[in-house]
Short mmCIF file of C-alpha atoms and ligand atoms in Angstrom, two decimals:
data_model
loop_
_atom_site.label_atom_id
_atom_site.label_comp_id
_atom_site.label_asym_id
_atom_site.label_seq_id
_atom_site.Cartn_x
_atom_site.Cartn_y
_atom_site.Cartn_z
CA UNK A 234 33.37 43.50 -26.59
CA UNK A 235 31.41 46.38 -24.56
CA UNK A 236 31.58 46.44 -20.80
CA UNK A 237 28.04 45.29 -19.16
CA UNK A 238 27.79 49.05 -18.15
CA UNK A 239 28.43 50.39 -21.32
CA UNK A 240 25.50 47.84 -22.68
CA UNK A 241 23.37 48.87 -20.20
CA UNK A 242 23.03 45.25 -18.92
CA UNK A 243 21.22 44.89 -15.87
CA UNK A 244 24.21 42.89 -14.12
CA UNK A 245 26.00 46.19 -14.11
CA UNK A 246 23.71 47.06 -11.08
CA UNK A 247 25.37 45.59 -8.05
CA UNK A 248 21.87 45.41 -6.29
CA UNK A 249 21.11 42.83 -8.99
CA UNK A 250 23.78 40.60 -8.70
CA UNK A 251 23.34 40.33 -4.94
CA UNK A 252 19.73 39.61 -5.57
CA UNK A 253 20.68 36.74 -8.02
CA UNK A 254 23.05 35.18 -5.70
CA UNK A 255 20.74 35.09 -2.95
CA UNK A 256 17.37 34.64 -4.26
CA UNK A 257 17.33 33.95 -8.11
CA UNK A 258 15.89 30.56 -7.89
CA UNK A 259 14.78 28.07 -5.12
CA UNK A 260 18.21 26.47 -5.51
CA UNK A 261 20.07 29.89 -4.73
CA UNK A 262 17.75 30.91 -1.96
CA UNK A 263 18.36 27.57 -0.09
CA UNK A 264 22.09 27.80 -0.37
CA UNK A 265 23.44 28.04 2.98
CA UNK A 266 24.10 31.71 3.88
CA UNK A 267 27.88 32.69 4.08
CA UNK A 268 27.21 34.28 7.40
CA UNK A 269 25.73 30.97 8.79
CA UNK A 270 28.95 29.14 7.59
CA UNK A 271 31.36 31.16 9.38
CA UNK A 272 29.26 31.47 12.24
CA UNK A 273 29.69 27.89 12.87
CA UNK A 274 33.35 27.96 13.03
CA UNK A 275 33.49 31.20 15.30
CA UNK A 276 34.46 33.80 12.57
CA UNK A 277 31.43 35.71 12.57
CA UNK A 278 31.42 38.68 12.46
CA UNK A 279 34.67 38.41 10.67
CA UNK A 280 37.13 40.88 11.63
CA UNK A 281 40.60 42.22 10.46
CA UNK A 282 43.75 40.76 11.89
CA UNK A 283 45.67 43.61 11.34
CA UNK A 284 45.81 45.89 7.99
CA UNK A 285 49.02 45.90 6.54
CA UNK A 286 48.07 46.15 2.71
CA UNK A 287 46.61 49.35 1.17
CA UNK A 288 44.92 48.16 -2.38
CA UNK A 289 44.04 51.01 -4.33
CA UNK A 290 41.99 50.56 -7.62
CA UNK A 291 43.18 53.60 -9.48
CA UNK A 292 40.47 53.23 -12.30
CA UNK A 293 38.27 51.17 -14.23
CA UNK A 294 39.72 51.96 -17.62
CA UNK A 295 41.33 49.01 -19.29
CA UNK A 296 42.89 48.08 -22.94
CA UNK A 297 41.27 44.87 -22.51
CA UNK A 298 37.83 43.49 -21.96
CA UNK A 299 38.37 39.83 -20.60
CA UNK A 300 35.40 37.75 -20.23
CA UNK A 301 35.63 37.02 -16.65
CA UNK A 302 36.40 40.33 -15.37
CA UNK A 303 34.87 41.10 -12.04
CA UNK A 304 35.46 44.67 -12.45
CA UNK A 305 33.60 45.06 -15.68
CA UNK A 306 36.80 47.05 -16.97
CA UNK A 307 37.47 48.19 -20.50
CA UNK A 308 38.37 50.90 -22.81
CA UNK A 309 34.69 52.19 -22.60
CA UNK A 310 35.06 52.73 -18.75
CA UNK A 311 35.96 56.45 -17.59
CA UNK A 312 36.26 56.05 -13.93
CA UNK A 313 39.78 57.16 -13.02
CA UNK A 314 41.11 58.23 -9.65
CA UNK A 315 42.16 62.00 -9.28
CA UNK A 316 45.37 63.59 -8.33
CA UNK A 317 43.41 64.96 -5.06
CA UNK A 318 42.24 61.63 -4.29
CA UNK A 319 45.53 60.20 -4.77
CA UNK A 320 47.03 62.51 -2.51
CA UNK A 321 44.44 61.59 0.25
CA UNK A 322 45.91 58.08 -0.16
CA UNK A 323 49.25 59.38 0.13
CA UNK A 324 48.32 60.99 3.50
CA UNK A 325 46.66 57.80 4.72
CA UNK A 326 49.98 55.81 3.84
CA UNK A 327 51.92 58.05 6.49
CA UNK A 328 50.63 55.30 8.81
CA UNK A 329 54.05 53.12 9.28
CA UNK A 330 51.59 50.12 9.89
CA UNK A 331 50.85 50.02 6.39
CA UNK A 332 53.91 48.28 4.47
CA UNK A 333 52.35 47.53 1.17
CA UNK A 334 50.49 49.53 -1.50
CA UNK A 335 48.82 47.27 -4.09
CA UNK A 336 47.73 48.97 -7.57
CA UNK A 337 44.99 47.65 -9.49
CA UNK A 338 42.31 48.72 -12.09
CA UNK A 339 41.47 48.34 -14.86
CA UNK A 340 44.88 48.74 -16.11
CA UNK A 341 46.44 50.78 -13.37
CA UNK A 342 49.00 52.05 -15.84
CA UNK A 343 46.33 54.13 -17.63
CA UNK A 344 45.80 56.56 -14.75
CA UNK A 345 47.64 59.58 -15.92
CA UNK A 346 49.21 59.81 -12.30
CA UNK A 347 50.34 56.53 -12.03
CA UNK A 348 53.96 57.22 -12.27
CA UNK A 349 54.01 60.41 -10.03
CA UNK A 350 52.11 58.24 -7.50
CA UNK A 351 54.32 55.18 -7.62
CA UNK A 352 57.43 57.44 -6.95
CA UNK A 353 55.84 59.31 -4.10
CA UNK A 354 54.83 56.00 -2.29
CA UNK A 355 58.23 54.79 -2.88
CA UNK A 356 59.81 57.88 -1.43
CA UNK A 357 57.67 56.63 1.84
CA UNK A 358 59.58 53.38 1.86
CA UNK A 359 56.61 51.15 0.98
CA UNK A 360 56.72 48.22 -1.13
CA UNK A 361 54.53 48.62 -4.46
CA UNK A 362 52.82 45.90 -6.43
CA UNK A 363 51.23 46.45 -9.72
CA UNK A 364 48.64 44.37 -11.17
CA UNK A 365 49.49 44.25 -14.80
CA UNK A 366 47.52 42.64 -17.65
CA UNK A 367 51.14 42.28 -19.49
CA UNK A 368 49.50 43.40 -22.82
CA UNK A 369 49.71 47.06 -21.91
CA UNK A 370 53.22 46.81 -21.82
CA UNK A 371 53.54 46.15 -25.44
CA UNK A 372 51.87 49.34 -26.43
CA UNK A 373 53.84 52.27 -27.72
CA UNK A 374 52.45 54.80 -25.13
CA UNK A 375 53.37 52.02 -22.21
CA UNK A 376 56.50 50.44 -23.61
CA UNK A 377 58.82 52.41 -21.29
CA UNK A 378 57.20 50.99 -18.13
CA UNK A 379 59.13 47.85 -17.52
CA UNK A 380 62.55 50.16 -17.08
CA UNK A 381 60.29 52.51 -15.09
CA UNK A 382 59.09 49.55 -12.55
CA UNK A 383 62.66 47.95 -12.47
CA UNK A 384 63.99 51.36 -11.51
CA UNK A 385 61.62 51.78 -8.46
CA UNK A 386 61.75 48.25 -7.75
CA UNK A 387 57.87 47.71 -8.40
CA UNK A 388 56.83 44.14 -7.83
CA UNK A 389 54.97 42.89 -10.97
CA UNK A 390 52.11 40.68 -10.66
CA UNK A 391 50.42 39.81 -13.80
CA UNK A 392 47.65 37.92 -15.28
CA UNK A 393 48.28 34.66 -17.42
CA UNK A 394 45.30 32.49 -17.13
CA UNK A 395 47.24 29.49 -18.54
CA UNK A 396 50.67 28.72 -20.31
CA UNK A 397 49.10 27.62 -23.52
CA UNK A 398 48.04 30.31 -26.25
CA UNK A 399 44.73 28.60 -26.53
CA UNK A 400 43.22 28.71 -23.27
CA UNK A 401 44.64 32.19 -22.53
CA UNK A 402 43.38 33.74 -25.70
CA UNK A 403 40.02 32.10 -24.80
CA UNK A 404 39.39 34.08 -21.45
CA UNK A 405 41.57 37.53 -22.48
CA UNK A 406 40.99 37.57 -26.38
CA UNK A 407 42.91 36.79 -29.41
CA UNK A 408 46.51 37.77 -29.46
CA UNK A 409 46.80 38.22 -25.65
CA UNK A 410 49.06 35.23 -25.18
CA UNK A 411 51.82 36.17 -27.82
CA UNK A 412 51.58 39.84 -26.23
CA UNK A 413 52.18 38.47 -22.62
CA UNK A 414 55.06 36.58 -23.70
CA UNK A 415 56.56 39.44 -25.11
CA UNK A 416 56.23 41.64 -22.14
CA UNK A 417 57.48 38.73 -20.03
CA UNK A 418 60.72 38.45 -21.80
CA UNK A 419 61.19 42.27 -21.61
CA UNK A 420 60.71 42.19 -17.80
CA UNK A 421 63.01 39.02 -17.60
CA UNK A 422 65.74 40.87 -19.60
CA UNK A 423 65.48 43.54 -16.85
CA UNK A 424 66.25 40.94 -14.23
CA UNK A 425 62.39 40.35 -13.40
CA UNK A 426 62.17 36.77 -12.17
CA UNK A 427 65.95 36.32 -11.16
CA UNK A 428 67.05 39.32 -9.42
CA UNK A 429 65.64 38.87 -5.82
CA UNK A 430 64.66 42.61 -5.71
CA UNK A 431 62.52 42.61 -8.97
CA UNK A 432 59.71 40.12 -8.17
CA UNK A 433 57.68 38.87 -10.86
CA UNK A 434 54.42 36.93 -10.29
CA UNK A 435 51.83 35.33 -12.38
CA UNK A 436 48.20 34.90 -11.58
CA UNK A 437 46.17 31.88 -12.93
CA UNK A 438 42.53 32.17 -13.36
CA UNK A 439 40.52 28.92 -14.10
CA UNK A 440 39.08 29.39 -17.66
CA UNK A 441 35.45 28.15 -17.03
CA UNK A 442 33.15 27.25 -14.30
CA UNK A 443 35.74 25.43 -12.04
CA UNK A 444 38.06 25.98 -9.12
CA UNK A 445 41.71 26.11 -9.79
CA UNK A 446 43.97 23.28 -9.52
CA UNK A 447 46.71 22.98 -6.68
CA UNK A 448 48.84 26.24 -6.61
CA UNK A 449 51.99 24.29 -6.02
CA UNK A 450 51.57 21.83 -8.81
CA UNK A 451 50.44 24.79 -11.54
CA UNK A 452 53.32 26.89 -10.48
CA UNK A 453 55.65 23.83 -11.34
CA UNK A 454 53.92 23.47 -14.77
CA UNK A 455 53.81 26.92 -15.46
CA UNK A 456 57.67 27.34 -15.05
CA UNK A 457 58.49 24.31 -16.73
CA UNK A 458 56.18 25.14 -19.82
CA UNK A 459 56.92 28.72 -20.04
CA UNK A 460 60.84 28.10 -19.69
CA UNK A 461 60.61 25.40 -22.27
CA UNK A 462 58.72 27.18 -24.89
CA UNK A 463 59.95 30.72 -24.43
CA UNK A 464 62.88 30.61 -21.77
CA UNK A 465 60.65 32.61 -19.33
CA UNK A 466 61.70 32.91 -15.48
CA UNK A 467 59.38 34.10 -12.95
CA UNK A 468 58.82 33.75 -9.10
CA UNK A 469 55.44 32.88 -7.90
CA UNK A 470 52.19 31.70 -9.59
CA UNK A 471 49.11 32.87 -7.58
CA UNK A 472 45.85 30.82 -8.45
CA UNK A 473 42.84 32.90 -8.03
CA UNK A 474 39.24 31.46 -7.89
CA UNK A 475 36.78 33.47 -10.14
CA UNK A 476 34.24 35.07 -8.03
CA UNK A 477 30.61 34.94 -9.18
CA UNK A 478 29.90 38.65 -9.72
CA UNK A 479 30.05 40.91 -12.61
CA UNK A 480 31.13 39.47 -16.24
CA UNK A 481 31.99 36.05 -14.70
CA UNK A 482 28.46 36.03 -13.14
CA UNK A 483 26.97 36.91 -16.35
CA UNK A 484 29.03 34.05 -17.95
CA UNK A 485 27.58 31.61 -15.35
CA UNK A 486 24.14 32.56 -15.85
CA UNK A 487 24.47 32.56 -19.78
CA UNK A 488 25.99 29.07 -19.53
CA UNK A 489 23.49 27.53 -17.09
CA UNK A 490 26.38 27.13 -14.52
CA UNK A 491 25.35 29.30 -11.63
CA UNK A 492 23.98 27.03 -9.34
CA UNK A 493 26.46 24.13 -9.98
CA UNK A 494 29.28 26.44 -9.38
CA UNK A 495 27.61 27.98 -6.26
CA UNK A 496 27.55 24.31 -4.82
CA UNK A 497 30.96 23.74 -5.95
CA UNK A 498 31.96 26.92 -3.91
CA UNK A 499 29.90 25.64 -0.82
CA UNK A 500 30.95 22.11 -0.79
CA UNK A 501 34.66 23.16 -0.92
CA UNK A 502 34.22 25.85 2.16
CA UNK A 503 37.34 25.21 4.25
CA UNK A 504 37.67 26.95 7.58
CA UNK A 505 41.22 27.18 7.30
CA UNK A 506 40.77 29.23 4.17
CA UNK A 507 38.36 31.30 5.88
CA UNK A 508 40.50 32.51 8.39
CA UNK A 509 43.33 33.62 5.98
CA UNK A 510 40.70 35.57 3.60
CA UNK A 511 42.55 38.79 2.33
CA UNK A 512 39.92 41.34 3.93
CA UNK A 513 41.75 40.64 7.28
CA UNK A 514 44.88 42.17 6.21
CA UNK A 515 43.91 44.49 3.14
CA UNK A 516 41.80 47.41 2.74
CA UNK A 517 40.45 48.46 -0.67
CA UNK A 518 40.02 52.04 -1.99
CA UNK A 519 38.06 52.81 -5.12
CA UNK A 520 38.75 55.35 -7.87
CA UNK A 521 36.47 57.62 -6.02
CA UNK A 522 38.33 57.34 -2.71
CA UNK A 523 35.63 55.07 -0.95
CA UNK A 524 36.84 52.57 1.32
CA UNK A 525 35.87 48.77 1.04
CA UNK A 526 36.68 45.42 2.61
CA UNK A 527 37.95 44.17 -0.71
CA UNK A 528 37.97 45.04 -4.43
CA UNK A 529 34.83 42.35 -4.70
CA UNK A 530 33.02 44.22 -2.19
CA UNK A 531 34.12 47.35 -4.04
CA UNK A 532 32.34 46.07 -7.25
CA UNK A 533 29.15 45.33 -5.21
CA UNK A 534 29.17 48.75 -3.65
CA UNK A 535 29.43 47.32 -0.06
CA UNK A 536 31.32 49.82 1.56
CA UNK A 537 33.16 49.39 4.80
CA UNK A 538 31.31 49.41 8.18
CA UNK A 539 29.98 52.89 8.97
CA UNK A 540 31.55 53.20 12.26
CA UNK A 541 35.15 52.67 10.65
CA UNK A 542 34.76 55.51 8.27
CA UNK A 543 33.89 55.01 4.62
CA UNK A 544 36.14 57.43 2.75
CA UNK A 545 40.10 57.67 2.59
CA UNK A 546 39.72 61.29 3.54
CA UNK A 547 38.85 60.09 7.08
CA UNK A 548 41.18 57.15 7.17
CA UNK A 549 41.74 55.90 10.65
CA UNK A 550 43.55 52.61 10.84
CA UNK A 551 42.31 51.73 14.24
CA UNK A 552 38.88 51.98 13.68
CA UNK A 553 39.42 50.00 10.45
CA UNK A 554 41.27 47.30 12.43
CA UNK A 555 38.15 47.28 14.85
CA UNK A 556 35.50 46.91 12.28
CA UNK A 557 33.26 44.25 11.28
CA UNK A 558 33.78 43.06 7.81
CA UNK A 559 30.77 42.91 5.17
CA UNK A 560 30.46 39.64 3.76
CA UNK A 561 27.80 37.99 1.33
CA UNK A 562 27.40 34.88 -0.86
CA UNK A 563 30.32 35.80 -3.28
CA UNK A 564 32.49 35.26 -0.12
CA UNK A 565 32.53 31.80 -0.63
CA UNK A 566 34.89 32.28 -3.54
CA UNK A 567 37.60 33.05 -1.15
CA UNK A 568 36.88 30.18 1.23
CA UNK A 569 36.86 27.25 -1.05
CA UNK A 570 39.24 24.63 -1.41
CA UNK A 571 43.03 26.23 -0.69
CA UNK A 572 41.25 29.58 -0.65
CA UNK A 573 41.66 32.50 -2.90
CA UNK A 574 43.20 36.00 -2.49
CA UNK A 575 45.27 38.58 -4.41
CA UNK A 576 48.24 36.80 -3.33
CA UNK A 577 47.01 33.39 -4.31
CA UNK A 578 45.78 30.43 -2.11
CA UNK A 579 45.75 31.40 1.46
CA UNK A 580 46.07 27.94 3.08
S1 SF4 B 138 40.56 41.15 -16.18
FE1 SF4 B 138 42.12 42.82 -15.94
S2 SF4 B 138 42.97 42.99 -17.94
FE2 SF4 B 138 40.87 42.04 -18.13
S3 SF4 B 138 39.46 43.27 -18.56
FE3 SF4 B 138 39.66 43.14 -16.45
S4 SF4 B 138 40.85 44.51 -15.62
FE4 SF4 B 138 41.31 44.48 -17.76
S1 SF4 B 139 34.79 38.65 -1.01
FE1 SF4 B 139 36.13 40.31 0.15
S2 SF4 B 139 34.97 40.18 2.05
FE2 SF4 B 139 34.33 38.34 1.24
S3 SF4 B 139 35.84 36.68 2.18
FE3 SF4 B 139 36.63 37.63 0.07
S4 SF4 B 139 37.88 39.28 0.78
FE4 SF4 B 139 36.62 38.83 2.39
#
């Protein structure tokens, strides 16, 4: 499967995506505006509490092409963060208020400077999280990475849509489940999931146009089933709502589910989830060094507020902490039900 970008698909243009969400038809045009919704609860304009997580998207290249990918990542994407930009990120990380560096992609491991960068960040005493798709850890080229992760006490947060083979392979491609299980066993053998210093988290995404189930209940089920079938241990399960952008937006349009899905998100709007959205404590940096309120705004090319600085070379945490966060209709995905963020439910 090709990325939307490689196909030359109209949805690879973020302006078209935003246009669809706002005014594709009468039903979407009359969907309450996210801004109005958060105004009603006194949260507009949305502002940060205090940024402490620095999320870097080190490139859109990936060994997989999952159906729901909000990054539109894949083997055909060439965007990769250069060492020069990574150095600019390191300079920004001198601010002691940033505690955690969260590395995402694509497959972040495919950035040629990945290992060097992790070592440098650890040297600064920051926590490092890597968002791994697991399958990459079973390839020859990247097979030694689990040892590297353990050596540097990198927290591994990995995608596993479901504990059954059928639903996992349906979303991420044939053979994904078996490879993911192999990678999880390798991580477990190194102490991941049992040693308190080696945190292993799984991420569950709904395989379809619905909201995730209860994070607590699913975590219990995942732990029971993965242990029963494969003897696997892990620490936490994070449930993440699929946001209606990029390849998931394409799926919603193709399956005729977009309007119903948006209605579901709007009806499930939860003020408590809205006050805990991740853009309030996280800043996102793109492969080319631009600053965004989150990885989703990055994909929609909605940069941080002009007054706060828009590139990592002009990183100023005080300004960023005082900025207004830019929101649009996709933000309903973060505020529905128990809420959704890179760390799972927000309530
Ligand atoms: S969802 Fe993750 S693993 Fe799948 S294509 Fe996107 S970045 Fe790659
Ligand atoms: S999509 Fe981004 S900007 Fe919108 S609420 Fe979620 S984290 Fe915040």
